[in-house]
mmCIF file of C-alpha atoms in Angstrom:
data_model
loop_
_atom_site.group_PDB
_atom_site.id
_atom_site.type_symbol
_atom_site.label_atom_id
_atom_site.label_comp_id
_atom_site.label_asym_id
_atom_site.label_seq_id
_atom_site.Cartn_x
_atom_site.Cartn_y
_atom_site.Cartn_z
ATOM 1 C CA MET B 1 0.000 0.000 0.000
ATOM 2 C CA VAL B 2 1.288 3.459 -0.917
ATOM 3 C CA ALA B 3 0.508 6.380 1.372
ATOM 4 C CA LYS B 4 -0.988 9.340 -0.480
ATOM 5 C CA ASN B 5 -0.095 12.984 0.005
ATOM 6 C CA CYS B 6 2.685 12.060 2.408
ATOM 7 C CA ASN B 7 3.934 15.635 2.582
ATOM 8 C CA THR B 8 0.657 17.202 3.644
ATOM 9 C CA ALA B 9 0.656 18.932 7.011
ATOM 10 C CA LYS B 10 -2.076 16.606 8.248
ATOM 11 C CA PHE B 11 -0.117 13.464 7.367
ATOM 12 C CA GLN B 12 3.095 14.768 8.888
ATOM 13 C CA GLU B 13 1.356 15.906 12.066
ATOM 14 C CA ARG B 14 -0.330 12.525 12.500
ATOM 15 C CA LEU B 15 2.839 10.531 11.866
ATOM 16 C CA PHE B 16 4.827 12.754 14.230
ATOM 17 C CA LYS B 17 2.228 12.172 16.943
ATOM 18 C CA VAL B 18 2.176 8.411 16.326
ATOM 19 C CA SER B 19 5.992 8.336 16.394
ATOM 20 C CA LEU B 20 6.065 9.935 19.822
ATOM 21 C CA GLU B 21 3.448 7.449 21.022
ATOM 22 C CA VAL B 22 5.600 4.572 19.752
ATOM 23 C CA ILE B 23 8.639 5.994 21.526
ATOM 24 C CA ARG B 24 6.666 6.362 24.748
ATOM 25 C CA GLY B 25 5.468 2.772 24.361
ATOM 26 C CA CYS B 26 9.082 1.606 24.431
ATOM 27 C CA ALA B 27 9.650 3.296 27.821
ATOM 28 C CA LEU B 28 8.659 0.860 30.584
ATOM 29 C CA ASN B 29 7.533 1.592 34.117
ATOM 30 C CA ASN B 30 10.821 0.488 35.663
ATOM 31 C CA GLY B 31 12.860 2.899 33.519
ATOM 32 C CA ALA B 32 13.970 0.423 30.858
ATOM 33 C CA ILE B 33 13.608 1.498 27.213
ATOM 34 C CA VAL B 34 13.141 -1.386 24.798
ATOM 35 C CA ALA B 35 13.847 -1.418 21.071
ATOM 36 C CA ALA B 36 10.263 -2.387 20.224
ATOM 37 C CA ASP B 37 7.112 -2.922 22.244
ATOM 38 C CA SER B 38 6.309 -6.528 21.358
ATOM 39 C CA ASP B 39 3.354 -6.460 23.783
ATOM 40 C CA ARG B 40 1.365 -4.552 21.187
ATOM 41 C CA SER B 41 -1.536 -6.507 19.711
ATOM 42 C CA ASP B 42 -0.394 -5.564 16.192
ATOM 43 C CA TYR B 43 3.227 -6.678 16.670
ATOM 44 C CA PRO B 44 3.962 -9.408 14.075
ATOM 45 C CA ASN B 45 4.259 -12.908 15.510
ATOM 46 C CA GLN B 46 6.889 -14.276 13.100
ATOM 47 C CA VAL B 47 9.622 -11.747 13.727
ATOM 48 C CA GLN B 48 12.306 -11.282 16.357
ATOM 49 C CA ASN B 49 11.190 -10.204 19.810
ATOM 50 C CA TYR B 50 12.889 -6.848 20.441
ATOM 51 C CA ARG B 51 11.559 -6.306 23.959
ATOM 52 C CA TYR B 52 15.103 -5.914 25.231
ATOM 53 C CA VAL B 53 17.212 -2.907 26.122
ATOM 54 C CA TRP B 54 19.823 -1.829 23.607
ATOM 55 C CA PRO B 55 21.311 1.305 25.213
ATOM 56 C CA ARG B 56 22.158 2.690 21.770
ATOM 57 C CA ASP B 57 18.581 2.459 20.530
ATOM 58 C CA ALA B 58 17.403 3.957 23.805
ATOM 59 C CA ALA B 59 19.813 6.872 23.398
ATOM 60 C CA TYR B 60 18.363 7.792 20.006
ATOM 61 C CA LEU B 61 14.825 7.518 21.407
ATOM 62 C CA CYS B 62 15.750 9.780 24.332
ATOM 63 C CA VAL B 63 17.210 12.447 22.042
ATOM 64 C CA ALA B 64 14.272 12.315 19.626
ATOM 65 C CA ALA B 65 11.785 12.750 22.461
ATOM 66 C CA ASN B 66 13.832 15.535 24.040
ATOM 67 C CA ARG B 67 13.997 17.491 20.798
ATOM 68 C CA ALA B 68 10.249 17.067 20.419
ATOM 69 C CA GLY B 69 9.773 18.589 23.875
ATOM 70 C CA ILE B 70 9.147 15.355 25.801
ATOM 71 C CA ARG B 71 11.345 15.021 28.903
ATOM 72 C CA ASP B 72 9.412 12.803 31.298
ATOM 73 C CA PHE B 73 11.053 9.381 30.893
ATOM 74 C CA GLN B 74 14.730 9.937 30.093
ATOM 75 C CA GLU B 75 15.923 10.368 33.679
ATOM 76 C CA GLU B 76 14.304 7.104 34.659
ATOM 77 C CA PHE B 77 16.366 5.400 31.969
ATOM 78 C CA TRP B 78 19.619 6.936 33.242
ATOM 79 C CA HIS B 79 18.721 5.593 36.686
ATOM 80 C CA TRP B 80 17.916 2.185 35.187
ATOM 81 C CA LEU B 81 21.419 2.050 33.709
ATOM 82 C CA SER B 82 23.008 3.025 37.012
ATOM 83 C CA ASP B 83 20.931 0.712 39.187
ATOM 84 C CA ARG B 84 19.970 -2.276 37.031
ATOM 85 C CA ALA B 85 22.252 -2.861 34.035
ATOM 86 C CA GLU B 86 24.216 -5.941 35.074
ATOM 87 C CA GLY B 87 27.926 -5.348 35.598
ATOM 88 C CA PHE B 88 27.823 -1.692 34.617
ATOM 89 C CA SER B 89 28.530 -0.265 38.076
ATOM 90 C CA GLU B 90 31.704 -2.382 38.263
ATOM 91 C CA SER B 91 33.021 -2.059 34.697
ATOM 92 C CA GLY B 92 31.475 1.122 33.329
ATOM 93 C CA LEU B 93 30.829 -0.780 30.081
ATOM 94 C CA LEU B 94 27.568 -1.350 28.205
ATOM 95 C CA TYR B 95 27.142 -4.712 26.528
ATOM 96 C CA GLN B 96 25.009 -5.766 23.580
ATOM 97 C CA ASN B 97 21.607 -5.791 25.234
ATOM 98 C CA TYR B 98 19.792 -6.473 28.484
ATOM 99 C CA TYR B 99 16.616 -8.033 29.778
ATOM 100 C CA VAL B 100 14.210 -5.392 31.027
ATOM 101 C CA ASN B 101 14.950 -6.248 34.671
ATOM 102 C CA GLY B 102 18.684 -5.711 34.137
ATOM 103 C CA PRO B 103 20.593 -8.961 33.447
ATOM 104 C CA LYS B 104 22.776 -9.118 30.344
ATOM 105 C CA ARG B 105 21.160 -10.963 27.455
ATOM 106 C CA TRP B 106 24.238 -11.158 25.205
ATOM 107 C CA LEU B 107 27.822 -10.490 26.188
ATOM 108 C CA GLY B 108 29.260 -8.700 23.148
ATOM 109 C CA LEU B 109 30.894 -5.393 24.103
ATOM 110 C CA GLN B 110 29.443 -2.656 21.905
ATOM 111 C CA ILE B 111 31.541 0.272 23.047
ATOM 112 C CA ASP B 112 29.649 2.733 20.830
ATOM 113 C CA GLN B 113 26.776 2.427 23.296
ATOM 114 C CA ASN B 114 28.815 4.169 25.992
ATOM 115 C CA GLY B 115 29.376 7.084 23.646
ATOM 116 C CA SER B 116 25.777 7.191 22.428
ATOM 117 C CA VAL B 117 24.379 7.319 25.955
ATOM 118 C CA LEU B 118 26.816 10.110 26.889
ATOM 119 C CA TRP B 119 25.595 12.063 23.853
ATOM 120 C CA ALA B 120 21.963 11.547 24.879
ATOM 121 C CA ILE B 121 22.630 12.603 28.477
ATOM 122 C CA GLU B 122 24.400 15.784 27.378
ATOM 123 C CA ASP B 123 21.577 16.535 24.934
ATOM 124 C CA PHE B 124 19.140 16.298 27.844
ATOM 125 C CA TYR B 125 21.036 18.250 30.526
ATOM 126 C CA LYS B 126 23.301 20.506 28.419
ATOM 127 C CA GLY B 127 26.089 19.892 30.926
ATOM 128 C CA ASP B 128 24.092 20.825 34.035
ATOM 129 C CA TYR B 129 24.179 17.367 35.592
ATOM 130 C CA PRO B 130 22.557 16.379 38.906
ATOM 131 C CA GLU B 131 24.969 14.603 41.241
ATOM 132 C CA LYS B 132 23.820 11.056 40.458
ATOM 133 C CA ILE B 133 24.018 11.787 36.738
ATOM 134 C CA ARG B 134 27.537 13.181 37.160
ATOM 135 C CA THR B 135 28.517 9.811 38.599
ATOM 136 C CA LEU B 136 26.896 8.040 35.637
ATOM 137 C CA VAL B 137 28.644 10.294 33.121
ATOM 138 C CA LYS B 138 32.040 9.697 34.707
ATOM 139 C CA ARG B 139 31.459 5.952 34.807
ATOM 140 C CA LEU B 140 30.518 5.860 31.110
ATOM 141 C CA ALA B 141 33.500 7.987 30.072
ATOM 142 C CA ASP B 142 35.945 6.101 32.290
ATOM 143 C CA GLY B 143 34.557 2.862 30.880
ATOM 144 C CA ILE B 144 35.595 3.943 27.392
ATOM 145 C CA LEU B 145 39.085 4.857 28.551
ATOM 146 C CA SER B 146 39.453 1.610 30.482
ATOM 147 C CA VAL B 147 39.492 -0.357 27.214
ATOM 148 C CA TRP B 148 41.362 2.129 25.002
ATOM 149 C CA SER B 149 45.130 1.837 24.809
ATOM 150 C CA ASN B 150 47.820 2.568 22.232
ATOM 151 C CA GLY B 151 45.436 3.580 19.477
ATOM 152 C CA ARG B 152 43.019 0.679 19.739
ATOM 153 C CA PHE B 153 40.527 -0.973 22.029
ATOM 154 C CA SER B 154 42.318 -3.475 24.237
ATOM 155 C CA THR B 155 39.502 -6.014 24.168
ATOM 156 C CA LEU B 156 37.219 -7.563 21.573
ATOM 157 C CA THR B 157 34.543 -5.089 20.480
ATOM 158 C CA GLN B 158 31.443 -5.637 18.375
ATOM 159 C CA ASP B 159 30.005 -3.312 15.731
ATOM 160 C CA LEU B 160 26.593 -1.681 16.053
ATOM 161 C CA TRP B 161 24.977 -4.260 13.734
ATOM 162 C CA GLU B 162 26.197 -7.067 16.042
ATOM 163 C CA GLU B 163 27.777 -8.974 13.189
ATOM 164 C CA ARG B 164 31.502 -8.145 13.158
ATOM 165 C CA TYR B 165 34.280 -7.892 15.700
ATOM 166 C CA ALA B 166 37.355 -5.705 15.952
ATOM 167 C CA TYR B 167 40.355 -7.633 17.264
ATOM 168 C CA PRO B 168 42.908 -5.950 19.536
ATOM 169 C CA GLU B 169 45.776 -8.075 18.206
ATOM 170 C CA LEU B 170 45.027 -6.633 14.748
ATOM 171 C CA LYS B 171 44.881 -3.091 16.128
ATOM 172 C CA GLN B 172 41.352 -2.823 14.768
ATOM 173 C CA PHE B 173 38.503 -0.505 15.617
ATOM 174 C CA HIS B 174 35.068 -0.028 14.081
ATOM 175 C CA THR B 175 34.984 3.519 12.761
ATOM 176 C CA TYR B 176 31.391 4.189 13.863
ATOM 177 C CA SER B 177 32.177 2.881 17.339
ATOM 178 C CA LEU B 178 35.263 5.044 17.765
ATOM 179 C CA ALA B 179 33.361 8.096 16.491
ATOM 180 C CA ALA B 180 30.649 7.488 19.089
ATOM 181 C CA CYS B 181 33.276 7.281 21.829
ATOM 182 C CA ILE B 182 34.912 10.510 20.689
ATOM 183 C CA LYS B 183 31.560 12.290 20.798
ATOM 184 C CA GLY B 184 30.743 10.799 24.178
ATOM 185 C CA LEU B 185 34.027 11.875 25.738
ATOM 186 C CA ARG B 186 33.529 15.395 24.432
ATOM 187 C CA CYS B 187 30.055 15.437 25.928
ATOM 188 C CA ALA B 188 31.598 14.467 29.288
ATOM 189 C CA SER B 189 34.518 16.911 29.096
ATOM 190 C CA SER B 190 32.864 19.506 31.342
ATOM 191 C CA LEU B 191 33.525 17.083 34.204
ATOM 192 C CA ASN B 192 37.136 16.298 33.316
ATOM 193 C CA SER B 193 39.300 18.075 30.742
ATOM 194 C CA ALA B 194 41.238 14.824 30.229
ATOM 195 C CA TYR B 195 38.228 13.463 28.354
ATOM 196 C CA GLN B 196 38.554 16.215 25.752
ATOM 197 C CA ARG B 197 42.289 15.584 25.330
ATOM 198 C CA GLN B 198 41.754 11.873 24.850
ATOM 199 C CA ALA B 199 38.919 12.511 22.410
ATOM 200 C CA GLN B 200 41.236 14.670 20.312
ATOM 201 C CA ARG B 201 43.866 11.922 20.229
ATOM 202 C CA MET B 202 41.222 9.407 19.187
ATOM 203 C CA GLU B 203 40.001 11.699 16.419
ATOM 204 C CA THR B 204 43.533 12.057 15.073
ATOM 205 C CA ILE B 205 43.840 8.267 14.903
ATOM 206 C CA LEU B 206 40.403 7.892 13.282
ATOM 207 C CA LYS B 207 41.095 10.514 10.625
ATOM 208 C CA LYS B 208 44.511 9.099 9.830
ATOM 209 C CA ALA B 209 42.946 5.680 9.243
ATOM 210 C CA ASN B 210 40.228 7.194 7.034
ATOM 211 C CA ARG B 211 42.235 9.757 5.108
ATOM 212 C CA GLN B 212 41.708 7.939 1.777
ATOM 213 C CA GLY B 213 37.975 7.447 2.361
ATOM 214 C CA LEU B 214 35.649 6.418 5.153
ATOM 215 C CA ILE B 215 35.895 2.712 6.002
ATOM 216 C CA ARG B 216 33.905 0.744 8.526
ATOM 217 C CA THR B 217 36.806 -1.070 10.243
ATOM 218 C CA ALA B 218 40.409 0.123 10.447
ATOM 219 C CA GLY B 219 43.517 -1.764 11.537
ATOM 220 C CA ARG B 220 46.084 -4.204 10.237
ATOM 221 C CA ILE B 221 43.246 -5.916 8.376
ATOM 222 C CA LYS B 222 40.802 -3.337 7.054
ATOM 223 C CA ASP B 223 37.133 -3.761 6.206
ATOM 224 C CA THR B 224 36.284 -1.350 3.400
ATOM 225 C CA VAL B 225 32.793 -2.677 2.638
ATOM 226 C CA TYR B 226 30.287 0.145 2.143
ATOM 227 C CA ASP B 227 28.193 0.679 5.271
ATOM 228 C CA ALA B 228 25.467 3.274 5.761
ATOM 229 C CA SER B 229 26.160 3.543 9.498
ATOM 230 C CA LEU B 230 29.161 5.723 8.619
ATOM 231 C CA LEU B 231 26.638 8.548 8.300
ATOM 232 C CA GLY B 232 27.024 8.697 12.075
ATOM 233 C CA LEU B 233 30.436 10.307 11.595
ATOM 234 C CA VAL B 234 28.586 13.373 10.309
ATOM 235 C CA TRP B 235 25.549 13.263 12.584
ATOM 236 C CA PRO B 236 25.305 12.886 15.494
ATOM 237 C CA PHE B 237 29.006 12.433 16.229
ATOM 238 C CA GLU B 238 30.297 15.428 14.216
ATOM 239 C CA ILE B 239 33.704 14.035 13.358
ATOM 240 C CA TYR B 240 33.363 15.361 9.814
ATOM 241 C CA SER B 241 31.466 18.450 8.726
ATOM 242 C CA PRO B 242 28.583 17.852 6.296
ATOM 243 C CA ASP B 243 30.453 19.596 3.472
ATOM 244 C CA ASP B 244 33.680 17.611 3.882
ATOM 245 C CA PRO B 245 34.716 15.989 0.578
ATOM 246 C CA LEU B 246 34.943 12.600 2.296
ATOM 247 C CA VAL B 247 31.292 12.948 3.289
ATOM 248 C CA GLY B 248 30.368 13.705 -0.305
ATOM 249 C CA GLU B 249 32.187 10.537 -1.372
ATOM 250 C CA LEU B 250 30.414 8.527 1.341
ATOM 251 C CA ILE B 251 27.007 9.712 0.162
ATOM 252 C CA GLU B 252 27.891 8.895 -3.438
ATOM 253 C CA ASP B 253 28.954 5.399 -2.362
ATOM 254 C CA ILE B 254 25.722 4.879 -0.413
ATOM 255 C CA GLU B 255 23.614 6.042 -3.345
ATOM 256 C CA ARG B 256 25.535 3.916 -5.826
ATOM 257 C CA LYS B 257 26.041 0.734 -3.798
ATOM 258 C CA LEU B 258 23.367 0.655 -1.080
ATOM 259 C CA SER B 259 20.318 2.331 -2.618
ATOM 260 C CA ASP B 260 17.615 0.048 -3.975
ATOM 261 C CA ARG B 261 15.401 2.382 -6.026
ATOM 262 C CA GLY B 262 15.619 4.888 -3.190
ATOM 263 C CA GLY B 263 15.588 2.575 -0.166
ATOM 264 C CA ILE B 264 18.836 2.258 1.771
ATOM 265 C CA HIS B 265 20.426 -1.041 2.788
ATOM 266 C CA ARG B 266 22.883 -1.378 5.664
ATOM 267 C CA TYR B 267 25.655 -2.854 3.494
ATOM 268 C CA PRO B 268 25.907 -5.031 0.353
ATOM 269 C CA TYR B 269 24.521 -8.580 0.484
ATOM 270 C CA ASP B 270 22.928 -8.124 3.896
ATOM 271 C CA LEU B 271 20.926 -11.237 4.802
ATOM 272 C CA TYR B 272 19.224 -10.265 8.049
ATOM 273 C CA ASP B 273 15.470 -9.800 7.669
ATOM 274 C CA GLY B 274 14.325 -10.131 11.283
ATOM 275 C CA HIS B 275 12.216 -13.232 10.585
ATOM 276 C CA ARG B 276 12.151 -15.852 13.318
ATOM 277 C CA ARG B 277 9.999 -18.938 13.533
ATOM 278 C CA TRP B 278 10.443 -22.342 15.172
ATOM 279 C CA GLY B 279 13.471 -20.830 16.901
ATOM 280 C CA ILE B 280 15.207 -20.239 13.561
ATOM 281 C CA ASP B 281 16.707 -16.927 12.443
ATOM 282 C CA ALA B 282 15.869 -17.275 8.752
ATOM 283 C CA ARG B 283 18.158 -14.651 7.138
ATOM 284 C CA ARG B 284 16.359 -14.797 3.817
ATOM 285 C CA GLY B 285 17.711 -11.459 2.630
ATOM 286 C CA SER B 286 17.336 -7.977 4.048
ATOM 287 C CA GLY B 287 15.020 -5.224 2.987
ATOM 288 C CA THR B 288 15.721 -1.518 3.066
ATOM 289 C CA TRP B 289 15.982 0.219 6.442
ATOM 290 C CA PRO B 290 13.747 3.273 7.038
ATOM 291 C CA LEU B 291 15.969 4.571 9.812
ATOM 292 C CA LEU B 292 18.824 4.754 7.288
ATOM 293 C CA ASN B 293 16.657 6.654 4.815
ATOM 294 C CA PHE B 294 15.873 9.242 7.483
ATOM 295 C CA TRP B 295 19.531 9.294 8.573
ATOM 296 C CA LEU B 296 20.658 9.981 5.015
ATOM 297 C CA ALA B 297 17.904 12.583 4.624
ATOM 298 C CA LEU B 298 19.067 14.307 7.805
ATOM 299 C CA VAL B 299 22.683 14.461 6.619
ATOM 300 C CA LEU B 300 21.613 15.690 3.172
ATOM 301 C CA GLY B 301 19.556 18.372 4.887
ATOM 302 C CA LEU B 302 22.620 19.483 6.841
ATOM 303 C CA ARG B 303 24.422 19.740 3.495
ATOM 304 C CA GLY B 304 21.644 21.949 2.143
ATOM 305 C CA GLU B 305 20.482 19.277 -0.322
ATOM 306 C CA HIS B 306 16.855 19.545 0.758
ATOM 307 C CA PRO B 307 15.017 18.216 -2.331
ATOM 308 C CA LYS B 308 17.140 15.072 -2.360
ATOM 309 C CA ALA B 309 16.681 14.700 1.401
ATOM 310 C CA GLN B 310 12.914 14.823 0.932
ATOM 311 C CA GLU B 311 13.085 12.149 -1.752
ATOM 312 C CA TYR B 312 14.770 9.703 0.628
ATOM 313 C CA ALA B 313 12.298 10.480 3.395
ATOM 314 C CA ASP B 314 9.379 10.111 0.966
ATOM 315 C CA TYR B 315 10.569 6.659 -0.028
ATOM 316 C CA VAL B 316 9.588 5.505 3.453
ATOM 317 C CA LEU B 317 6.567 7.733 3.948
ATOM 318 C CA GLN B 318 4.965 6.462 0.741
ATOM 319 C CA ARG B 319 5.306 2.839 1.789
ATOM 320 C CA ILE B 320 4.313 2.633 5.439
ATOM 321 C CA GLU B 321 0.933 1.377 6.565
ATOM 322 C CA ASP B 322 -1.064 2.360 9.658
ATOM 323 C CA ASP B 323 1.452 5.157 10.361
ATOM 324 C CA LEU B 324 3.842 2.554 11.801
ATOM 325 C CA ILE B 325 7.445 2.515 10.648
ATOM 326 C CA PRO B 326 9.079 -0.932 10.548
ATOM 327 C CA GLU B 327 12.672 -1.979 10.884
ATOM 328 C CA GLN B 328 12.751 -2.960 7.210
ATOM 329 C CA LEU B 329 10.683 -2.534 4.045
ATOM 330 C CA PHE B 330 10.436 -5.392 1.558
ATOM 331 C CA ASP B 331 9.403 -5.440 -2.090
ATOM 332 C CA ASN B 332 7.396 -8.645 -1.668
ATOM 333 C CA ASP B 333 4.359 -9.869 0.256
ATOM 334 C CA ILE B 334 6.228 -12.741 1.905
ATOM 335 C CA GLN B 335 8.649 -11.122 4.310
ATOM 336 C CA THR B 336 7.442 -9.334 7.419
ATOM 337 C CA SER B 337 9.450 -6.940 9.564
ATOM 338 C CA VAL B 338 9.561 -5.890 13.195
ATOM 339 C CA LYS B 339 6.934 -3.137 13.386
ATOM 340 C CA PRO B 340 6.902 -0.579 14.845
ATOM 341 C CA LEU B 341 10.599 -0.142 15.592
ATOM 342 C CA GLY B 342 11.394 2.583 18.116
ATOM 343 C CA TRP B 343 14.637 3.616 16.404
ATOM 344 C CA SER B 344 12.851 4.013 13.034
ATOM 345 C CA HIS B 345 10.285 6.351 14.563
ATOM 346 C CA ALA B 346 13.019 8.213 16.458
ATOM 347 C CA MET B 347 14.928 8.898 13.243
ATOM 348 C CA TYR B 348 11.744 10.210 11.640
ATOM 349 C CA VAL B 349 11.219 12.567 14.591
ATOM 350 C CA LEU B 350 14.846 13.715 14.398
ATOM 351 C CA TYR B 351 14.543 14.367 10.674
ATOM 352 C CA ARG B 352 11.316 16.305 11.204
ATOM 353 C CA THR B 353 12.780 18.429 13.993
ATOM 354 C CA MET B 354 15.682 19.243 11.672
ATOM 355 C CA GLN B 355 13.145 20.330 9.039
ATOM 356 C CA LYS B 356 11.271 22.507 11.511
ATOM 357 C CA ASN B 357 14.499 24.259 12.463
ATOM 358 C CA CYS B 358 15.384 24.969 8.841
ATOM 359 C CA PRO B 359 13.695 28.125 7.519
ATOM 360 C CA THR B 360 14.011 27.018 3.890
ATOM 361 C CA LEU B 361 11.879 23.894 4.384
ATOM 362 C CA PRO B 362 8.175 23.539 5.063
ATOM 363 C CA ALA B 363 7.476 22.461 8.658
#
């Protein structure tokens, strides 16, 4: 089904309202923020259950809500991290995901989550941290530094898609992950100037590794496969300015290699489709990811390329049903996606708030 008149004020207002309701639905009474509310009656029954806490996803939801003027659940999530996330108070590290009552669900260290949460906290408080939050900020920042040594992470780290590892013996780091850590340390620097100094050293290492073009994993063995998550180096992590030539090359690569008639894939030959039945993760081939379309649209908007940005946003808006944005869109009637996905709706809200703050675009 194709949505009609997706750029009308009425459509946009309704979808914005629904998006905020979806985000609120991911925020639980105990402070946890889940990736998707699988308790909904319309949640598909043959897809992955995402009723778990990914701190990264939660960070994007917190920022989206904050920029939409909603500030009544974020602090409860910061307290959930401090009080419930298993092992965090001892290590200062955030792992792949957690059950809603706090135990770790998977053990992969996704160090970008530390940086993403620091960014979300700073976005909320603008540096004016209550005492308990100051402790949380220091723990998150010190956690990053505890596993960073000699230009690399000293332990095995996992990328944001949970599919690849960076190995310390190969002096590897995932570029998105390091960018998130740099941003996070800068967000914490009002509490300790050493965080800013270390962030600058990290940025020097990142830019040296990416001087010939942005790559997703640097080190003695590089991974140069095109990956749309590298948009994060422009926004929100601000390692590169939107008009940097390397950013222009990245966008060209995404459009040439990852765009499927306007829908954006994570990377070439992605198999993950979110389908799960009989305990089997089917991996029948991915669809396009709405959150990446909005991410690309946001970056294009920052570059002043507003008509093209709108085209990528419209690709999603013209294809969603019931005002619910899924994890993936498919060009067939067989595959079903997680729907609604909190991060997808958050990226729509973030794109819309960028539009509203731009005088050359209709709000």
